[in-house]
Short mmCIF file of C-alpha atoms in Angstrom, two decimals:
data_model
loop_
_atom_site.label_atom_id
_atom_site.label_comp_id
_atom_site.label_asym_id
_atom_site.label_seq_id
_atom_site.Cartn_x
_atom_site.Cartn_y
_atom_site.Cartn_z
CA MET A 1 36.37 -7.63 -10.49
CA GLN A 2 34.51 -4.64 -9.06
CA HIS A 3 34.46 -4.38 -5.32
CA VAL A 4 31.92 -2.66 -3.11
CA MET A 5 33.21 0.39 -1.31
CA ASP A 6 31.04 1.22 1.71
CA ILE A 7 31.78 4.81 2.63
CA ALA A 8 29.21 5.21 5.41
CA GLN A 9 31.04 6.49 8.47
CA ASN A 10 28.57 5.87 11.25
CA GLY A 11 27.24 2.33 10.93
CA ASN A 12 23.54 2.45 10.13
CA LYS A 13 23.26 6.18 10.73
CA PRO A 14 22.42 7.87 7.41
CA ALA A 15 25.01 10.22 5.96
CA ARG A 16 23.87 13.82 5.88
CA ILE A 17 24.72 15.95 2.89
CA PRO A 18 26.45 19.18 4.02
CA SER A 19 24.44 22.35 3.50
CA GLU A 20 25.56 25.55 1.82
CA ASN A 21 23.72 28.57 0.48
CA SER A 22 22.36 26.53 -2.45
CA PRO A 23 21.09 23.11 -1.32
CA ASP A 24 20.78 21.87 -4.91
CA LYS A 25 24.34 22.92 -5.79
CA THR A 26 25.68 21.35 -2.62
CA ALA A 27 23.78 18.13 -3.30
CA GLY A 28 25.10 18.06 -6.86
CA LEU A 29 28.72 18.47 -5.76
CA TRP A 30 28.26 15.82 -3.07
CA LEU A 31 26.84 13.39 -5.62
CA ASP A 32 29.60 14.14 -8.13
CA GLU A 33 32.20 13.16 -5.54
CA ARG A 34 30.53 9.78 -5.05
CA ILE A 35 30.22 9.22 -8.80
CA ALA A 36 33.95 9.90 -9.18
CA LYS A 37 34.72 7.37 -6.44
CA SER A 38 32.52 4.79 -8.16
CA LYS A 39 35.04 4.59 -11.02
CA PHE A 40 37.14 2.47 -8.65
CA GLY A 41 34.30 0.32 -7.34
CA VAL A 42 30.62 0.41 -6.53
CA VAL A 43 29.81 2.88 -3.75
CA SER A 44 27.13 2.03 -1.19
CA GLU A 45 25.90 4.43 1.46
CA VAL A 46 22.85 5.11 3.65
CA ILE A 47 21.68 8.70 3.22
CA ASP A 48 18.78 11.00 3.92
CA LEU A 49 17.23 11.58 0.49
CA THR A 50 16.29 15.25 0.76
CA PRO A 51 14.20 17.26 -1.73
CA ALA A 52 17.42 18.95 -2.93
CA MET A 53 19.11 15.60 -3.62
CA ALA A 54 15.94 14.29 -5.29
CA ARG A 55 15.91 17.27 -7.65
CA VAL A 56 19.56 16.68 -8.56
CA MET A 57 18.95 12.99 -9.28
CA LEU A 58 15.83 13.69 -11.36
CA ALA A 59 17.77 16.19 -13.45
CA ARG A 60 20.02 13.25 -14.42
CA ASN A 61 17.22 10.92 -15.47
CA PRO A 62 17.13 10.52 -19.28
CA GLY A 63 15.36 7.61 -20.92
CA ASN A 64 13.66 6.23 -17.81
CA ARG A 65 10.21 4.63 -17.83
CA LYS A 66 7.05 6.73 -17.93
CA LEU A 67 6.20 8.29 -14.60
CA SER A 68 3.01 7.16 -12.82
CA SER A 69 1.39 10.11 -11.05
CA ILE A 70 -0.73 7.71 -8.98
CA ILE A 71 2.33 5.89 -7.64
CA VAL A 72 4.00 9.20 -6.84
CA GLU A 73 0.87 10.40 -5.02
CA ASN A 74 0.62 7.19 -3.01
CA TYR A 75 4.29 7.23 -2.06
CA ALA A 76 4.08 10.91 -1.12
CA ARG A 77 1.04 10.28 1.08
CA ASP A 78 2.86 7.55 2.98
CA MET A 79 5.92 9.78 3.37
CA ALA A 80 3.88 12.74 4.62
CA ASN A 81 1.97 10.48 7.04
CA GLY A 82 5.16 8.99 8.48
CA ALA A 83 4.21 5.56 7.11
CA TRP A 84 7.17 5.21 4.73
CA ALA A 85 9.49 2.51 6.02
CA PHE A 86 13.21 2.13 5.39
CA ASN A 87 13.44 -1.32 3.80
CA GLY A 88 16.88 -1.32 2.18
CA GLU A 89 15.56 -0.92 -1.36
CA PRO A 90 18.22 1.22 -3.01
CA ILE A 91 18.29 4.31 -5.14
CA ILE A 92 20.68 3.37 -7.96
CA ILE A 93 22.93 5.78 -9.87
CA SER A 94 24.89 4.43 -12.84
CA ASN A 95 28.64 4.80 -13.17
CA ASP A 96 28.07 7.64 -15.65
CA GLY A 97 25.95 9.56 -13.14
CA LYS A 98 22.43 8.82 -14.36
CA LEU A 99 19.47 7.71 -12.26
CA ASN A 100 18.92 4.01 -12.90
CA ASP A 101 16.21 3.32 -10.32
CA GLY A 102 14.28 5.51 -7.91
CA GLN A 103 12.51 8.20 -9.92
CA HIS A 104 9.10 7.62 -8.30
CA ARG A 105 10.61 7.88 -4.82
CA CYS A 106 12.48 11.01 -5.79
CA GLU A 107 9.32 12.59 -7.21
CA ALA A 108 7.41 11.62 -4.05
CA VAL A 109 10.08 13.21 -1.84
CA LEU A 110 9.54 16.45 -3.78
CA ALA A 111 5.74 16.16 -3.68
CA SER A 112 5.69 15.54 0.08
CA ASN A 113 8.65 17.81 0.85
CA THR A 114 9.85 15.02 3.14
CA ALA A 115 13.30 13.47 3.41
CA ILE A 116 13.43 9.68 3.60
CA ARG A 117 16.19 7.28 4.56
CA VAL A 118 17.50 5.22 1.64
CA VAL A 119 20.42 3.11 0.55
CA LEU A 120 22.26 4.88 -2.26
CA ILE A 121 24.23 2.68 -4.66
CA ILE A 122 26.46 4.31 -7.27
CA GLY A 123 28.44 2.47 -9.92
CA PRO A 124 26.42 -0.18 -11.83
CA ASP A 125 26.48 0.01 -15.62
CA ARG A 126 23.80 2.17 -17.20
CA GLU A 127 22.32 -0.79 -19.09
CA SER A 128 21.73 -2.69 -15.85
CA ARG A 129 18.61 -0.57 -15.31
CA LEU A 130 16.83 -2.92 -17.72
CA THR A 131 17.12 -5.75 -15.18
CA VAL A 132 15.60 -4.09 -12.08
CA ASP A 133 12.10 -4.85 -10.74
CA GLN A 134 12.10 -8.38 -12.18
CA GLY A 135 10.63 -10.08 -9.10
CA LYS A 136 6.94 -10.67 -8.35
CA THR A 137 5.30 -7.58 -6.93
CA ARG A 138 4.09 -8.08 -3.38
CA MET A 139 0.41 -7.30 -3.08
CA THR A 140 -1.37 -5.92 -0.02
CA GLY A 141 -2.65 -9.41 0.81
CA ASP A 142 0.94 -10.67 0.81
CA TYR A 143 1.90 -8.07 3.41
CA LEU A 144 -1.11 -8.88 5.59
CA GLY A 145 -0.20 -12.57 5.41
CA MET A 146 3.38 -11.77 6.37
CA ASN A 147 1.98 -9.93 9.40
CA GLY A 148 0.14 -13.05 10.53
CA HIS A 149 -3.35 -12.39 9.18
CA VAL A 150 -5.32 -15.31 7.79
CA ASP A 151 -7.44 -15.12 4.63
CA SER A 152 -5.22 -12.19 3.77
CA VAL A 153 -6.23 -11.63 0.14
CA ALA A 154 -9.93 -11.32 0.98
CA LEU A 155 -9.07 -9.26 4.06
CA ALA A 156 -7.08 -6.81 1.93
CA ALA A 157 -10.02 -6.36 -0.43
CA ALA A 158 -12.55 -5.90 2.40
CA ALA A 159 -10.30 -3.44 4.24
CA LYS A 160 -9.79 -1.45 1.04
CA PHE A 161 -13.57 -1.09 0.62
CA VAL A 162 -14.06 -0.07 4.24
CA TRP A 163 -11.18 2.44 4.04
CA GLN A 164 -12.61 3.99 0.87
CA HIS A 165 -16.08 4.32 2.41
CA VAL A 166 -14.70 5.90 5.58
CA ASN A 167 -12.47 8.32 3.66
CA HIS A 168 -14.42 8.98 0.45
CA SER A 169 -18.03 7.83 1.11
CA PHE A 170 -17.92 5.43 -1.85
CA ILE A 171 -15.89 2.47 -3.05
CA THR A 172 -14.22 2.15 -6.42
CA GLN A 173 -11.56 0.32 -8.38
CA THR A 174 -10.22 3.64 -9.67
CA GLN A 175 -6.53 3.82 -8.81
CA ALA A 176 -6.67 7.46 -7.71
CA PHE A 177 -8.95 6.61 -4.76
CA ARG A 178 -7.33 3.39 -3.66
CA PRO A 179 -5.45 3.28 -0.35
CA THR A 180 -1.75 2.56 -0.29
CA LYS A 181 -0.53 -0.77 1.03
CA MET A 182 0.64 0.89 4.22
CA GLU A 183 -2.75 2.58 4.69
CA VAL A 184 -4.49 -0.79 4.40
CA LEU A 185 -2.04 -2.43 6.81
CA SER A 186 -2.49 0.37 9.31
CA PHE A 187 -6.28 0.28 8.95
CA VAL A 188 -6.44 -3.47 9.57
CA GLU A 189 -4.23 -3.16 12.62
CA ASP A 190 -6.32 -0.27 13.99
CA HIS A 191 -9.64 -1.98 13.17
CA PRO A 192 -9.41 -5.71 13.98
CA SER A 193 -13.18 -5.86 13.62
CA VAL A 194 -12.72 -5.84 9.83
CA ALA A 195 -11.13 -9.30 10.06
CA GLU A 196 -13.94 -10.36 12.40
CA SER A 197 -16.55 -9.24 9.85
CA LEU A 198 -14.77 -11.14 7.11
CA ALA A 199 -14.72 -14.27 9.28
CA ALA A 200 -18.48 -13.92 9.71
CA ILE A 201 -19.04 -14.21 5.94
CA PRO A 202 -19.04 -17.82 4.71
CA SER A 203 -17.28 -18.70 1.48
CA LYS A 204 -20.20 -20.81 0.28
CA GLY A 205 -22.88 -18.73 -1.40
CA SER A 206 -21.26 -15.33 -0.94
CA ASP A 207 -19.86 -15.00 -4.46
CA ALA A 208 -23.35 -15.15 -5.93
CA VAL A 209 -24.52 -12.12 -3.96
CA GLY A 210 -21.65 -9.67 -4.24
CA GLY A 211 -18.59 -11.51 -2.99
CA ARG A 212 -17.02 -11.88 0.44
CA ALA A 213 -15.17 -8.54 0.38
CA ILE A 214 -18.33 -6.51 -0.32
CA LEU A 215 -20.35 -8.52 2.19
CA ALA A 216 -17.64 -8.11 4.84
CA PHE A 217 -17.66 -4.38 4.17
CA ALA A 218 -21.44 -4.31 4.64
CA HIS A 219 -21.25 -6.47 7.79
CA TRP A 220 -18.63 -4.18 9.35
CA THR A 221 -20.48 -1.00 8.40
CA PHE A 222 -23.90 -2.19 9.58
CA THR A 223 -22.48 -3.48 12.86
CA ARG A 224 -20.61 -0.25 13.55
CA VAL A 225 -23.65 1.95 12.84
CA SER A 226 -26.43 -0.14 14.35
CA GLY A 227 -24.64 -1.67 17.30
CA LYS A 228 -26.86 -4.72 16.76
CA PRO A 229 -24.64 -7.64 15.69
CA GLU A 230 -27.51 -10.14 15.91
CA ALA A 231 -29.63 -8.13 13.46
CA VAL A 232 -26.65 -7.83 11.12
CA SER A 233 -26.03 -11.58 11.26
CA MET A 234 -29.69 -12.30 10.46
CA PHE A 235 -29.64 -9.87 7.52
CA MET A 236 -26.43 -11.30 6.04
CA ASP A 237 -27.63 -14.88 6.52
CA ALA A 238 -30.88 -14.13 4.70
CA LEU A 239 -29.05 -12.31 1.89
CA ILE A 240 -26.59 -15.16 1.33
CA LYS A 241 -28.91 -18.15 1.84
CA GLY A 242 -32.27 -16.69 0.80
CA SER A 243 -34.06 -18.43 3.65
CA ASN A 244 -37.56 -17.43 4.80
CA LEU A 245 -37.81 -14.40 2.51
CA VAL A 246 -41.31 -13.25 1.60
CA PRO A 247 -42.46 -11.44 -1.55
CA ARG A 248 -41.49 -7.74 -1.70
CA SER A 249 -38.82 -8.29 0.92
CA PRO A 250 -35.98 -5.77 0.32
CA ILE A 251 -33.47 -8.51 1.10
CA LEU A 252 -35.06 -10.77 -1.51
CA TYR A 253 -35.02 -7.98 -4.09
CA ALA A 254 -31.34 -7.24 -3.44
CA ARG A 255 -30.44 -10.93 -3.49
CA ASN A 256 -32.23 -11.57 -6.79
CA ARG A 257 -30.68 -8.53 -8.45
CA LEU A 258 -27.18 -9.31 -7.20
CA MET A 259 -27.52 -12.81 -8.61
CA SER A 260 -29.11 -11.84 -11.94
CA GLU A 261 -26.64 -8.99 -12.57
CA ARG A 262 -23.63 -10.85 -11.26
CA GLY A 263 -20.55 -9.74 -13.16
CA ARG A 264 -22.21 -6.51 -14.34
CA LEU A 265 -22.62 -4.55 -11.13
CA LYS A 266 -19.61 -2.55 -9.97
CA PRO A 267 -18.48 -2.75 -6.33
CA ASN A 268 -20.06 0.60 -5.45
CA GLU A 269 -23.35 -0.48 -7.05
CA LYS A 270 -23.37 -3.73 -5.11
CA ALA A 271 -22.67 -1.86 -1.88
CA GLU A 272 -25.41 0.69 -2.59
CA LEU A 273 -27.97 -2.03 -3.29
CA ILE A 274 -27.10 -3.89 -0.09
CA ILE A 275 -27.23 -0.70 2.00
CA ARG A 276 -30.61 0.25 0.54
CA ALA A 277 -31.89 -3.25 1.31
CA TRP A 278 -30.61 -2.95 4.90
CA ASN A 279 -32.25 0.46 5.39
CA ALA A 280 -35.58 -0.69 3.95
CA SER A 281 -35.45 -3.84 6.05
CA ARG A 282 -34.78 -1.86 9.23
CA ARG A 283 -37.82 0.31 8.45
CA GLY A 284 -39.98 -2.73 7.71
CA ASP A 285 -40.66 -1.57 4.15
CA LYS A 286 -42.01 -3.75 1.37
CA VAL A 287 -40.40 -2.95 -1.97
CA SER A 288 -40.68 -3.70 -5.66
CA ASN A 289 -37.55 -1.76 -6.54
CA LEU A 290 -34.38 -0.44 -4.94
CA PRO A 291 -32.77 2.17 -7.19
CA ILE A 292 -29.03 2.37 -7.75
CA LYS A 293 -28.17 6.04 -8.12
CA GLY A 294 -24.38 5.94 -8.05
CA GLY A 295 -21.99 8.33 -6.38
CA ALA A 296 -21.73 8.55 -2.60
CA LEU A 297 -23.22 5.59 -0.79
CA PRO A 298 -26.47 6.09 1.16
CA THR A 299 -26.32 6.81 4.88
CA VAL A 300 -26.64 3.56 6.80
CA GLU A 301 -29.64 3.57 9.13
CA ARG A 302 -29.70 2.04 12.58
#
C-alpha cells in the first residue's frame, strides 16, 4: 500500500526551490528529484509555485483538458491583486511526471508573474486525473452564504451588476467582463450598502419588472448618486407596484415595457430603461418613449 511521504521541512512554511543561473533548469531538476522519490510513495509538500516552476509543469502537460482563457485571466487578476488565497487545493503531478491537475493555476502564475503558495502532490497514477473536480462547484452565492450573508444568491447577482457598472459602465452576462468570486466577496464586504439595497427590494412583484438583482443595482446606484433615499424608495415602490402612476409617466412606461418584454430584455437593457425612467422622473418629464440604445449605461442624474 502506498504511503504518503511528507518532505516539507519547516511545518507550514512553503519550501523554496533553490535558484541557479537558469530558474527553469533549476526548477526542472528540483521537480525531477521529487518525481524520483514518488516511486516509493506519494510525495506531499507546500511550495511557492513560481513562474519558472509553472513553466516546467506546463511543459509536461500532454492530453489535458482545453484551456479556458477566461479562467486564466480571472485567476491571474486575483493573484496580481493579492486576493488569491491558499486553500490547500493541490497541484498534482502523476508518478510519471505529468501534470494531472493545475494547468489553469500554472498559466495564471505566468500571466500575473506572481508566485502563489500551493500544496504539491506527486505520485498518483496518470489515469487518476479523470476523477478530479467531481464535486459540486461552489458559486459566488455559496461563498457569501458561508461568510454569513443572507439572501446570498440574489446578493451575489446584485453585487456583480454593481461591480460591472462601477468598473465597466455597463452590465453583461459575458464571461470576459464578469468579476471573479473574490472580487465580488471583496466588493460586498467593502460596500455593505449593496446588501441594504437588496433588502429594500421585495420579492413579490420584482420579477415582473426586471428582477431583484437589477432593481437592487438600480436602488444602490440611485441612492449613491442622488443622496435621497426617500425619493429612491418612492421610485422603486411605484415601479414595482404601479401605484398612482399617471399617463405618460416615465415610471409607468418603464414598468409596462419591462413587463411586456419580460424574458427578452437583457440585463443591460433593463438597467438602461430603469435609469432613463429615473432621470426623466427626476426632471419631471412626460414621455411616450424611452429609447434603449445599448452600450454604456446613461449617467444617473440627481
